[in-house]
C-alpha positions as a Python dict, from the first residue, in 0.01 Angstrom:
ca = {
    (1, 'G'): (0, 0, 0),
    (2, 'L'): (17, -99, -383),
    (3, 'G'): (54, 70, -669),
    (4, 'R'): (-166, 91, -974),
    (5, 'A'): (-237, -221, -1092),
    (6, 'Q'): (-25, -324, -1471),
    (7, 'D'): (-260, -432, -1796),
    (8, 'D'): (-276, -782, -1690),
    (9, 'G'): (-397, -740, -1344),
    (10, 'R'): (-78, -809, -1106),
    (11, 'P'): (62, -523, -885),
    (12, 'V'): (317, -250, -960),
    (13, 'A'): (560, -179, -576),
    (14, 'A'): (407, 62, -420),
    (15, 'A'): (487, 431, -512),
    (16, 'E'): (643, 552, -197),
    (17, 'A'): (910, 255, -163),
    (18, 'I'): (998, 330, -508),
    (19, 'R'): (1107, 698, -456),
    (20, 'E'): (1263, 599, -133),
    (21, 'S'): (1455, 350, -336),
    (22, 'A'): (1874, 434, -449),
    (23, 'P'): (1840, 391, -802),
    (24, 'Y'): (1567, 652, -762),
    (25, 'R'): (1709, 864, -584),
    (26, 'L'): (2054, 829, -769),
    (27, 'F'): (1932, 845, -1147),
    (28, 'T'): (1663, 1155, -987),
    (29, 'A'): (1940, 1329, -875),
    (30, 'F'): (2192, 1369, -1188),
    (31, 'P'): (1975, 1684, -1298),
    (32, 'K'): (2004, 1864, -968),
    (33, 'L'): (2333, 1834, -871),
    (34, 'G'): (2417, 2165, -1023),
    (35, 'K'): (2689, 2091, -1146),
    (36, 'P'): (2866, 1932, -1561),
    (37, 'I'): (2919, 1575, -1467),
    (38, 'I'): (3176, 1433, -1704),
    (39, 'A'): (3217, 1092, -1742),
    (40, 'R'): (3532, 952, -1730),
    (41, 'L'): (3428, 613, -1922),
    (42, 'A'): (3796, 367, -1864),
    (43, 'G'): (3628, 26, -1867),
    (44, 'H'): (3330, -126, -1990),
    (45, 'A'): (2979, 5, -1950),
    (46, 'V'): (2679, -229, -1895),
    (47, 'A'): (2363, -264, -1780),
    (48, 'G'): (2404, 28, -1464),
    (49, 'G'): (2713, 102, -1514),
    (50, 'L'): (2600, 223, -1880),
    (51, 'G'): (2305, 431, -1679),
    (52, 'L'): (2532, 628, -1462),
    (53, 'A'): (2735, 722, -1749),
    (54, 'A'): (2395, 837, -1985),
    (55, 'S'): (2310, 1046, -1649),
    (56, 'C'): (2643, 1247, -1704),
    (57, 'D'): (2613, 1543, -1857),
    (58, 'L'): (2936, 1439, -2091),
    (59, 'V'): (3077, 1125, -2172),
    (60, 'I'): (3426, 1073, -2196),
    (61, 'A'): (3516, 713, -2324),
    (62, 'A'): (3856, 526, -2378),
    (63, 'D'): (3875, 434, -2772),
    (64, 'D'): (3841, 20, -2637),
    (65, 'V'): (3484, 57, -2394),
    (66, 'K'): (3219, -149, -2505),
    (67, 'L'): (2891, -86, -2375),
    (68, 'A'): (2554, -230, -2305),
    (69, 'T'): (2242, -338, -2210),
    (70, 'P'): (2228, -713, -2170),
    (71, 'E'): (1951, -735, -1963),
    (72, 'V'): (1754, -909, -2190),
    (73, 'D'): (1964, -1166, -2168),
    (74, 'V'): (1866, -1310, -1861),
    (75, 'G'): (1506, -1262, -1886),
    (76, 'L'): (1469, -900, -1780),
    (77, 'W'): (1469, -483, -1915),
    (78, 'P'): (1669, -213, -1898),
    (79, 'M'): (1374, -63, -1647),
    (80, 'M'): (1608, 118, -1498),
    (81, 'I'): (1825, 297, -1737),
    (82, 'M'): (1574, 323, -2012),
    (83, 'A'): (1475, 668, -1872),
    (84, 'V'): (1826, 789, -1903),
    (85, 'I'): (1896, 615, -2246),
    (86, 'N'): (1615, 752, -2424),
    (87, 'R'): (1720, 1113, -2288),
    (88, 'N'): (2028, 1031, -2515),
    (89, 'V'): (1938, 800, -2807),
    (90, 'A'): (1648, 772, -3086),
    (91, 'P'): (1433, 494, -3087),
    (92, 'K'): (1560, 258, -3342),
    (93, 'H'): (1920, 276, -3181),
    (94, 'A'): (1792, 252, -2831),
    (95, 'F'): (1551, -52, -2915),
    (96, 'K'): (1864, -221, -3056),
    (97, 'L'): (2038, -232, -2770),
    (98, 'Y'): (1718, -327, -2605),
    (99, 'Y'): (1662, -640, -2799),
    (100, 'T'): (1952, -769, -2875),
    (101, 'G'): (2146, -680, -2555),
    (102, 'G'): (2450, -654, -2766),
    (103, 'R'): (2748, -433, -2684),
    (104, 'V'): (2856, -155, -2909),
    (105, 'T'): (3204, -27, -2942),
    (106, 'A'): (3241, 353, -2757),
    (107, 'A'): (3292, 509, -3144),
    (108, 'E'): (2914, 294, -3263),
    (109, 'G'): (2817, 495, -2885),
    (110, 'R'): (2952, 816, -2978),
    (111, 'D'): (2753, 841, -3312),
    (112, 'I'): (2395, 719, -3144),
    (113, 'G'): (2417, 945, -2883),
    (114, 'L'): (2585, 797, -2576),
    (115, 'V'): (2948, 940, -2534),
    (116, 'T'): (3029, 1281, -2591),
    (117, 'E'): (3382, 1173, -2702),
    (118, 'V'): (3602, 851, -2774),
    (119, 'V'): (3966, 918, -2695),
    (120, 'P'): (4303, 671, -2749),
    (121, 'R'): (4323, 468, -2370),
    (122, 'A'): (4633, 720, -2335),
    (123, 'D'): (4461, 1001, -2377),
    (124, 'L'): (4197, 924, -2192),
    (125, 'D'): (4277, 1166, -1829),
    (126, 'G'): (4412, 1396, -2007),
    (127, 'R'): (4140, 1450, -2250),
    (128, 'V'): (3925, 1501, -1908),
    (129, 'R'): (4179, 1700, -1693),
    (130, 'E'): (4190, 1928, -2011),
    (131, 'L'): (3742, 1906, -2057),
    (132, 'A'): (3732, 1991, -1690),
    (133, 'R'): (3970, 2283, -1649),
    (134, 'T'): (3767, 2441, -1975),
    (135, 'I'): (3415, 2378, -1847),
    (136, 'A'): (3595, 2520, -1450),
    (137, 'A'): (3714, 2873, -1585),
    (138, 'K'): (3373, 2936, -1702),
    (139, 'S'): (3104, 3116, -1468),
    (140, 'P'): (2997, 2912, -1216),
    (141, 'L'): (2694, 3128, -1193),
    (142, 'G'): (2615, 3097, -1568),
    (143, 'L'): (2736, 2727, -1573),
    (144, 'R'): (2441, 2644, -1288),
    (145, 'R'): (2124, 2818, -1441),
    (146, 'G'): (2177, 2731, -1795),
    (147, 'R'): (2188, 2409, -1692),
    (148, 'D'): (1919, 2379, -1429),
    (149, 'A'): (1717, 2520, -1725),
    (150, 'F'): (1799, 2242, -1938),
    (151, 'F'): (1684, 2054, -1751),
    (152, 'A'): (1350, 2279, -1618),
    (153, 'I'): (1233, 2282, -2012),
    (154, 'E'): (1194, 1934, -2103),
    (155, 'G'): (933, 1826, -2258),
    (156, 'R'): (765, 2156, -2253),
    (157, 'P'): (609, 2286, -2528),
    (158, 'L'): (801, 2507, -2771),
    (159, 'E'): (617, 2857, -2616),
    (160, 'D'): (674, 2764, -2272),
    (161, 'Q'): (1060, 2665, -2357),
    (162, 'V'): (1104, 2945, -2482),
    (163, 'A'): (892, 3192, -2235),
    (164, 'Y'): (1060, 3039, -1934),
    (165, 'L'): (1457, 3051, -2127),
    (166, 'L'): (1343, 3423, -2216),
    (167, 'G'): (1308, 3466, -1836),
    (168, 'A'): (1615, 3296, -1741),
    (169, 'L'): (1871, 3464, -1997),
    (170, 'V'): (1683, 3786, -1857),
    (171, 'E'): (1822, 3683, -1481),
    (172, 'L'): (2119, 3571, -1604),
    (173, 'A'): (2186, 3889, -1817),
    (174, 'A'): (2198, 4082, -1467),
    (175, 'T'): (2403, 3916, -1216),
    (176, 'E'): (2759, 4012, -1178),
    (177, 'D'): (2959, 3766, -1382),
    (178, 'A'): (2757, 3803, -1705),
    (179, 'K'): (2858, 4208, -1730),
    (180, 'E'): (3222, 4068, -1551),
    (181, 'G'): (3229, 3850, -1875),
    (182, 'I'): (3097, 4067, -2135),
    (183, 'T'): (3381, 4359, -2020),
    (184, 'A'): (3628, 4150, -2039),
    (185, 'F'): (3554, 4006, -2329),
    (186, 'L'): (3527, 4419, -2503),
    (187, 'E'): (3846, 4393, -2285),
    (188, 'G'): (3990, 4192, -2412),
    (189, 'R'): (4134, 3981, -2136),
    (190, 'T'): (4013, 3715, -1961),
    (191, 'P'): (3699, 3763, -1706),
    (192, 'D'): (3721, 3673, -1328),
    (193, 'F'): (3428, 3513, -1247),
    (194, 'Q'): (3306, 3493, -896),
    (195, 'G'): (2999, 3327, -869),
    (196, 'R'): (2783, 3645, -841),
}
């Protein structure tokens, strides 16, 4: 059946069909992956490609990369990717992207929250590897639970966020990885995390 009606009376696609679509499944999967996601931008991130990059936890971009939401140029709007862009970019910057369809540089993308770091193209692969190694050396359990908590508190009132996070911290502090990390710190050595 048809979903709700728009303000002008035209029907919206059925909710079931939307939830089964590839774009819906893709964009809603990112927060549930349980592992850090690093985007390596070696080429322009435009329309859906920008949505994929914005869905990632970290975005490392070559300094010559451009970002854009050109959908408005063909009479459309960046509907699907707006959900993830709006989580990263302040409204005034987001509307400028959406209204103009214009391209921004990687550095401008960093300044508005779409990019984490901008590096010279020759350094891109090395920086992504370095960042991945740094993250991989952390407790996989701590990373998973922390990332899950990040998404779990989204949109909740402050009181609910603090209560949730306090409970999550107590649970995480009781893990073997947390005990190993604290012991290693006190002993001045590198922790040997096991993900437990």
